[in-house]
Amino acid sequence: MHIPSRKRGGLTRRRFVTGLGAGGLVSALPRPSHAGTMAAGIPPATSCATWNLSVGRNRIEIDRKVLHAPCIGGSVPAPILRWREGDTVAINVTNTLRDEDTSLHWHGIRLPANMDGVPGLSFTGIPPGETFTYRFPVRQSGTYWYHSHSGMQEAQGLYGAIVIDPVQPDPHACTRDYVIVLSEWTDVPPTDIMSNLKMQDDYYVFRQRTAASFPREARAAGSAMAALKDRLAWSRMRMAATDISDVTGIIYTYLLNGHAPDMNWSGLFRPGERVRLRFINSSSMTFFDVRIPGLEMLVVQADGNAVEPVPVDEFRIGVAETYDVIVQPKDSRAYTIFAQSEDRTGYARGTLAPQPGMRGTVPPMDPRPVRTMIDMGMGDMKPGGSMTGMDMSDMKKDDDMADMDGMDMSSMDHMNAPHMEVDDPGPPPLNVENQNVARMPADRLASPGDGLEHNGRRVLNYTQLRATRPGTDPRPPSREIIMHLTGNMERYIWGFNGRKFSESGPIRLKLGERVRFTLINDTMMEHPIHLHGLWSELENGQDEYRPYKHTIISQPGSRLSYLVTADVPGMWAYHCHLMLHMEMGMFRTVIVS
């Protein structure tokens, strides 16, 4: 939780120390062959093909939370790497950690499998005292990021931004260009967080529904009886409608470019200038809802790929996603970049201003979202509290699916299609590893997400993302792989198709094969699904102009599909990018051969 600091002579010790952790140690940062600025949020002046990075632990204090963080050059986040499309880059990574391996994964970058940076799949990792050279051609442009894939170091600060300049002139070139890295900061070790969640699934959820909140729920539901029925339904499932995020602002401080909210990261502009903001969600467990009150944002890139410009007031950015937006402040005043956590337990903030030292007004946070039966894949609520097409008679059964009345069986049709390969086909059983089956999974691509619908603002949704040019592979898919996203919150177990990684074999793709992946989210949580090494072309109604993404958000109780061309051989990671979900089993290996 955010605690105001005590001022000493206009500059607090905490602000000074925090500034070091947020990119203030300019002299200690790794440098390319040229001299350039490394200030937080400002890309180097020019691109460079050779980088020397040193990973070590440094004492960093942010918001009175001290951590000996694994980082590069004493900076959280790590320095921005600027490359140029068409170059071959070489990144020499030296591990100066005393007794632990490290690694760097280049998130969203197309490269050979042995350069992907995932220990156990791509390579063995980088032992203490050794240097590993990543070398690969850069065949794309846009905004990406990098992070450790070792020992949950990413959750402690080992992440940074990548900006790749295009070969062709950028049609959205702007006068100002800033990177906005959103993340979390805590002094609680990730292993302790995991242990607490295994012991009590709502350990960090401190805003439950109470008797005091019942009148508000009754008004929203239309009657007290409807609100009561809703509560009873959640009680029978032994779940909480307020369970939005596993880990919350009770221990997290939300950061913008390594700055706590009171530090007020600032980017300058002159009135009338076009300003590009490259948003990266490098957090380990938090979705952010981003807006700049008083400014329209023009979305021009999603996950590094150009999209037809979409004017919005707000967008949700899931863990590991990136969005590029353009703003054009007309007035000579400060504007607040406001990124509230999805569960509304805190926020990151910064300022766009015409002069240093200015602060924009921080808006109040929106009401917290509350999950509904749609999030459980059970259809919409009828007036009076009953669920459309849903028979609740078997909700007390945990060990089988004897009563399947009311289930949407449309997904079962795929098992009878020719040349169809389905991993663990059909709805997974209810057991210790799977708490729920979405009986009526919905297409939620047109929804901006829980807590954002009908809020009076224009909020981005996935159906609005349209690529600026047709995809490179016009072939239809030859087969479909259906993946159920499953879990048990009470035991804090996560997996695909009701099984953890340790119980699952690899997903095998043939080199050059065109495949459709279909995700059915049987859980009540969003999952950012990331396939390493290959593009995921989201089937969002844009036909051959499907947007290319590296991370796709599967909303609760939903069903979506995307196409993948298996054009690079090797072993690739496939996982939920919520770090604790990945660590607890929501991980698979994809083998292209």
Coordinates of C-alpha atoms in Angstrom, one line a residue, residues 18-334:
T18 CA 14.4 5.1 -5.4
G19 CA 15.7 7.3 -8.2
L20 CA 18.8 5.1 -8.3
G21 CA 16.6 2.1 -8.7
A22 CA 14.6 3.7 -11.5
G23 CA 17.5 4.4 -13.8
G24 CA 19.3 7.0 -11.9
L25 CA 22.7 5.2 -12.0
V26 CA 23.4 6.4 -15.5
S27 CA 27.1 6.0 -15.1
A28 CA 26.8 2.4 -14.1
L29 CA 24.5 1.3 -16.9
P30 CA 25.8 -0.8 -19.7
R31 CA 26.5 1.2 -22.9
P32 CA 26.5 0.3 -26.5
S33 CA 29.4 1.5 -28.7
H34 CA 28.0 5.0 -28.9
A35 CA 27.1 7.4 -26.1
G36 CA 23.4 8.0 -25.6
T37 CA 20.8 8.8 -22.9
M38 CA 19.7 5.9 -20.7
A39 CA 17.2 7.9 -18.6
A40 CA 14.1 5.9 -17.6
G41 CA 11.6 5.9 -20.4
I42 CA 13.8 7.5 -23.1
P43 CA 15.2 5.2 -25.7
P44 CA 18.9 5.6 -26.7
A45 CA 19.4 8.3 -29.4
T46 CA 20.4 5.7 -32.0
S47 CA 20.2 1.9 -32.4
C48 CA 23.1 -0.4 -31.8
A49 CA 23.8 -3.9 -32.8
T50 CA 26.2 -4.9 -30.0
W51 CA 25.4 -4.8 -26.3
N52 CA 27.2 -5.8 -23.1
L53 CA 24.9 -6.5 -20.2
S54 CA 25.9 -7.6 -16.7
V55 CA 23.3 -9.2 -14.4
G56 CA 23.9 -8.8 -10.7
R57 CA 22.1 -8.1 -7.4
N58 CA 21.8 -4.5 -6.1
R59 CA 20.2 -3.1 -3.1
I60 CA 17.2 -1.1 -4.3
E61 CA 14.6 0.7 -2.2
I62 CA 11.2 1.8 -3.6
D63 CA 8.4 3.0 -1.4
R64 CA 10.2 1.8 1.7
K65 CA 10.4 -1.7 0.3
V66 CA 14.1 -2.9 0.1
L67 CA 15.1 -5.7 -2.1
H68 CA 18.5 -7.0 -3.3
A69 CA 17.1 -7.2 -6.8
P70 CA 18.6 -9.1 -9.7
C71 CA 19.1 -6.4 -12.3
I72 CA 21.3 -5.0 -15.0
G73 CA 23.6 -2.1 -14.1
G74 CA 21.8 -1.4 -10.9
S75 CA 18.6 -0.3 -12.7
V76 CA 15.0 -1.4 -12.4
P77 CA 13.8 -1.6 -15.1
A78 CA 16.8 -2.7 -17.0
P79 CA 18.1 -0.3 -19.8
I80 CA 16.2 0.2 -23.0
L81 CA 17.8 -1.7 -25.9
R82 CA 17.4 0.0 -29.3
W83 CA 17.9 -2.2 -32.4
R84 CA 17.3 -1.7 -36.1
E85 CA 15.3 -4.0 -38.4
G86 CA 17.7 -5.9 -40.7
D87 CA 20.7 -5.8 -38.4
T88 CA 22.2 -8.9 -36.7
V89 CA 22.4 -8.1 -33.0
A90 CA 24.8 -9.5 -30.5
I91 CA 24.0 -9.3 -26.7
N92 CA 26.8 -10.4 -24.4
V93 CA 25.2 -11.3 -21.1
T94 CA 27.5 -11.8 -18.1
N95 CA 26.2 -13.4 -14.9
T96 CA 27.8 -11.8 -11.8
L97 CA 25.3 -13.4 -9.4
R98 CA 27.0 -15.4 -6.7
D99 CA 25.2 -18.7 -6.7
E100 CA 22.4 -18.7 -9.2
D101 CA 22.0 -19.1 -12.9
T102 CA 20.3 -16.4 -15.0
S103 CA 18.9 -16.0 -18.5
L104 CA 17.3 -13.4 -20.8
H105 CA 14.3 -14.1 -23.0
W106 CA 13.5 -11.7 -25.8
H107 CA 9.7 -11.5 -25.6
G108 CA 8.0 -11.5 -28.9
I109 CA 11.2 -11.6 -31.0
R110 CA 11.3 -14.0 -33.9
L111 CA 14.7 -15.8 -33.6
P112 CA 16.3 -19.3 -33.7
A113 CA 15.1 -21.5 -30.9
N114 CA 18.6 -21.7 -29.3
M115 CA 18.6 -17.9 -28.8
D116 CA 15.2 -17.8 -27.1
G117 CA 16.6 -17.8 -23.6
V118 CA 14.5 -20.4 -21.8
P119 CA 16.6 -22.7 -19.6
G120 CA 15.8 -26.4 -20.2
L121 CA 14.4 -25.7 -23.6
S122 CA 16.6 -23.2 -25.5
F123 CA 19.8 -23.7 -23.6
T124 CA 21.1 -24.6 -20.1
G125 CA 21.1 -21.1 -18.7
I126 CA 24.0 -18.8 -17.8
P127 CA 25.9 -20.0 -14.7
P128 CA 27.6 -17.6 -12.3
G129 CA 30.7 -16.0 -13.6
E130 CA 30.0 -16.9 -17.2
T131 CA 29.0 -15.0 -20.3
F132 CA 26.6 -16.1 -23.0
T133 CA 26.2 -14.3 -26.4
Y134 CA 22.8 -14.1 -27.9
R135 CA 23.2 -13.5 -31.7
F136 CA 20.3 -13.3 -34.2
P137 CA 19.0 -11.3 -37.1
V138 CA 16.3 -8.7 -36.4
R139 CA 13.4 -9.3 -38.8
Q140 CA 10.8 -7.1 -37.3
S141 CA 10.2 -3.7 -35.8
G142 CA 8.1 -2.2 -33.0
T143 CA 8.0 -2.3 -29.2
Y144 CA 9.0 -5.4 -27.3
W145 CA 10.7 -6.3 -24.0
Y146 CA 13.1 -8.8 -22.4
H147 CA 13.1 -10.5 -19.0
S148 CA 14.7 -13.3 -17.1
H149 CA 13.3 -16.8 -17.4
S150 CA 15.2 -18.1 -14.4
G151 CA 14.2 -18.5 -10.7
M152 CA 11.4 -15.9 -10.8
Q153 CA 14.1 -13.2 -11.2
E154 CA 11.6 -11.4 -13.5
A155 CA 9.3 -10.8 -10.5
Q156 CA 12.1 -9.1 -8.6
G157 CA 13.2 -6.6 -11.3
L158 CA 15.0 -8.3 -14.2
Y159 CA 13.1 -6.9 -17.1
G160 CA 13.6 -4.1 -19.7
A161 CA 12.2 -2.6 -22.9
I162 CA 13.2 -3.2 -26.6
V163 CA 12.6 -0.6 -29.3
I164 CA 13.2 -1.7 -32.9
D165 CA 13.4 0.9 -35.6
P166 CA 11.8 -0.1 -38.9
V167 CA 13.6 -0.2 -42.3
Q168 CA 10.8 1.7 -44.0
P169 CA 9.8 5.2 -42.8
D170 CA 7.4 5.0 -39.9
P171 CA 4.1 6.6 -40.9
H172 CA 3.5 7.4 -37.2
A173 CA 6.8 9.1 -36.4
C174 CA 6.4 11.6 -33.6
T175 CA 8.4 14.5 -32.2
R176 CA 8.6 12.8 -28.8
D177 CA 9.0 9.1 -28.1
Y178 CA 8.7 7.6 -24.6
V179 CA 8.7 4.0 -23.3
I180 CA 6.2 3.4 -20.4
V181 CA 7.1 0.2 -18.5
L182 CA 4.4 -0.8 -16.0
S183 CA 5.4 -3.2 -13.2
E184 CA 5.1 -4.1 -9.5
W185 CA 7.5 -3.9 -6.6
T186 CA 7.4 -5.8 -3.4
D187 CA 9.9 -7.0 -0.8
V188 CA 8.1 -10.3 -0.3
P189 CA 9.9 -13.1 -2.0
P190 CA 8.0 -14.8 -4.8
T191 CA 8.4 -18.2 -3.1
D192 CA 6.7 -16.8 0.0
I193 CA 3.8 -15.3 -2.1
M194 CA 3.3 -18.8 -3.7
S195 CA 3.4 -20.5 -0.3
N196 CA 0.8 -18.1 1.1
L197 CA -1.5 -18.7 -1.9
K198 CA -1.2 -22.4 -1.6
M199 CA -2.2 -22.1 2.1
Q200 CA -5.1 -19.6 1.4
D201 CA -6.2 -18.7 -2.1
D202 CA -7.5 -15.3 -1.1
Y203 CA -4.6 -14.4 1.2
Y204 CA -4.0 -11.1 -0.6
V205 CA -7.6 -10.3 -1.4
F206 CA -8.6 -8.0 1.4
R207 CA -11.8 -6.5 0.0
Q208 CA -14.4 -9.2 0.2
R209 CA -18.2 -8.8 -0.2
T210 CA -19.8 -8.0 3.2
A211 CA -23.2 -7.2 4.6
A212 CA -22.4 -3.5 4.1
S213 CA -22.0 -4.0 0.3
F214 CA -25.2 -6.0 0.0
P215 CA -27.5 -3.0 -0.6
R216 CA -25.4 -1.8 -3.5
E217 CA -25.4 -5.3 -5.0
A218 CA -29.2 -5.5 -4.7
R219 CA -29.5 -2.2 -6.5
A220 CA -27.3 -3.4 -9.3
A221 CA -29.1 -6.8 -9.5
G222 CA -32.5 -5.2 -9.5
S223 CA -33.7 -6.8 -6.2
A224 CA -32.4 -8.2 -2.9
M225 CA -33.5 -11.7 -3.9
A226 CA -31.5 -11.6 -7.1
A227 CA -28.4 -10.4 -5.1
L228 CA -29.0 -13.1 -2.5
K229 CA -29.2 -15.8 -5.2
D230 CA -26.0 -14.6 -6.8
R231 CA -24.2 -14.9 -3.4
L232 CA -25.6 -18.3 -2.8
A233 CA -24.4 -19.5 -6.2
W234 CA -20.9 -18.3 -5.5
S235 CA -21.0 -20.0 -2.1
R236 CA -22.1 -23.3 -3.6
M237 CA -19.1 -23.1 -5.9
R238 CA -16.8 -22.2 -2.9
M239 CA -15.5 -19.2 -4.9
A240 CA -15.5 -15.4 -4.4
A241 CA -16.9 -12.9 -6.9
T242 CA -14.3 -10.4 -5.7
D243 CA -11.4 -12.6 -6.5
I244 CA -10.0 -10.4 -9.3
S245 CA -6.2 -10.6 -8.8
D246 CA -4.3 -13.3 -6.9
V247 CA -1.8 -10.7 -5.6
T248 CA -2.9 -7.2 -4.8
G249 CA -1.8 -3.7 -3.7
I250 CA -1.7 -5.0 -0.1
I251 CA 1.9 -5.9 -0.9
Y252 CA 2.5 -4.4 -4.3
T253 CA 3.6 -0.9 -5.2
Y254 CA 2.8 -0.3 -8.8
L255 CA 5.6 1.3 -10.8
L256 CA 5.8 3.4 -14.0
N257 CA 9.4 3.2 -15.4
G258 CA 10.6 2.1 -12.0
H259 CA 8.9 5.1 -10.2
A260 CA 6.4 4.8 -7.4
P261 CA 3.3 7.0 -7.7
D262 CA 4.6 9.7 -5.5
M263 CA 7.9 10.0 -7.5
N264 CA 5.9 11.4 -10.5
W265 CA 7.9 10.2 -13.6
S266 CA 7.6 12.9 -16.2
G267 CA 7.8 13.2 -19.9
L268 CA 8.0 16.6 -21.5
F269 CA 6.2 18.0 -24.6
R270 CA 5.5 21.2 -26.4
P271 CA 1.8 22.0 -27.0
G272 CA 0.7 20.6 -30.3
E273 CA 3.5 18.0 -30.6
R274 CA 2.6 14.4 -31.4
V275 CA 4.0 12.2 -28.6
R276 CA 4.4 8.4 -28.9
L277 CA 4.0 6.3 -25.8
R278 CA 5.2 2.7 -25.9
F279 CA 3.3 0.9 -23.1
I280 CA 4.8 -2.4 -21.9
N281 CA 3.2 -4.5 -19.1
S282 CA 6.2 -6.2 -17.6
S283 CA 4.5 -7.0 -14.3
S284 CA 4.4 -10.6 -13.1
M285 CA 0.7 -10.7 -11.9
T286 CA -1.1 -7.5 -12.6
F287 CA -3.4 -6.2 -15.4
F288 CA -3.5 -2.4 -15.8
D289 CA -6.3 -0.2 -17.1
V290 CA -4.6 2.8 -18.7
R291 CA -6.0 6.3 -19.5
I292 CA -4.8 9.9 -19.7
P293 CA -7.7 12.1 -18.6
G294 CA -8.1 14.9 -21.1
L295 CA -6.2 13.2 -23.9
E296 CA -7.4 10.9 -26.7
M297 CA -5.1 8.1 -27.4
L298 CA -4.6 6.7 -30.9
V299 CA -3.6 3.0 -30.7
V300 CA -1.2 2.3 -33.6
Q301 CA 0.6 -0.9 -32.5
A302 CA -0.3 -4.0 -30.6
D303 CA 2.5 -6.4 -29.5
G304 CA 4.9 -4.6 -31.9
N305 CA 2.7 -4.9 -35.0
A306 CA 1.1 -2.0 -36.8
V307 CA -2.7 -1.9 -36.6
E308 CA -5.2 0.5 -38.2
P309 CA -5.4 3.5 -35.8
V310 CA -8.1 3.2 -33.1
P311 CA -9.0 6.3 -31.1
V312 CA -9.7 5.4 -27.4
D313 CA -10.0 6.9 -24.0
E314 CA -8.7 3.8 -22.2
F315 CA -7.3 0.3 -22.8
R316 CA -6.5 -2.7 -20.7
I317 CA -3.0 -4.1 -21.0
G318 CA -2.5 -7.6 -19.9
V319 CA 0.7 -9.0 -18.5
A320 CA 3.4 -9.2 -21.2
E321 CA 1.3 -7.2 -23.8
T322 CA 2.6 -4.0 -25.5
Y323 CA 0.6 -1.1 -27.0
D324 CA 1.9 1.9 -28.8
V325 CA -0.4 5.0 -28.6
I326 CA 0.0 8.6 -30.0
V327 CA -1.3 11.6 -28.1
Q328 CA -1.2 15.2 -29.0
P329 CA -1.6 17.6 -26.0
K330 CA -2.9 20.9 -27.1
D331 CA -2.9 22.8 -23.8
S332 CA 0.1 23.9 -21.8
R333 CA -0.7 21.9 -18.7
A334 CA 0.1 18.6 -17.0

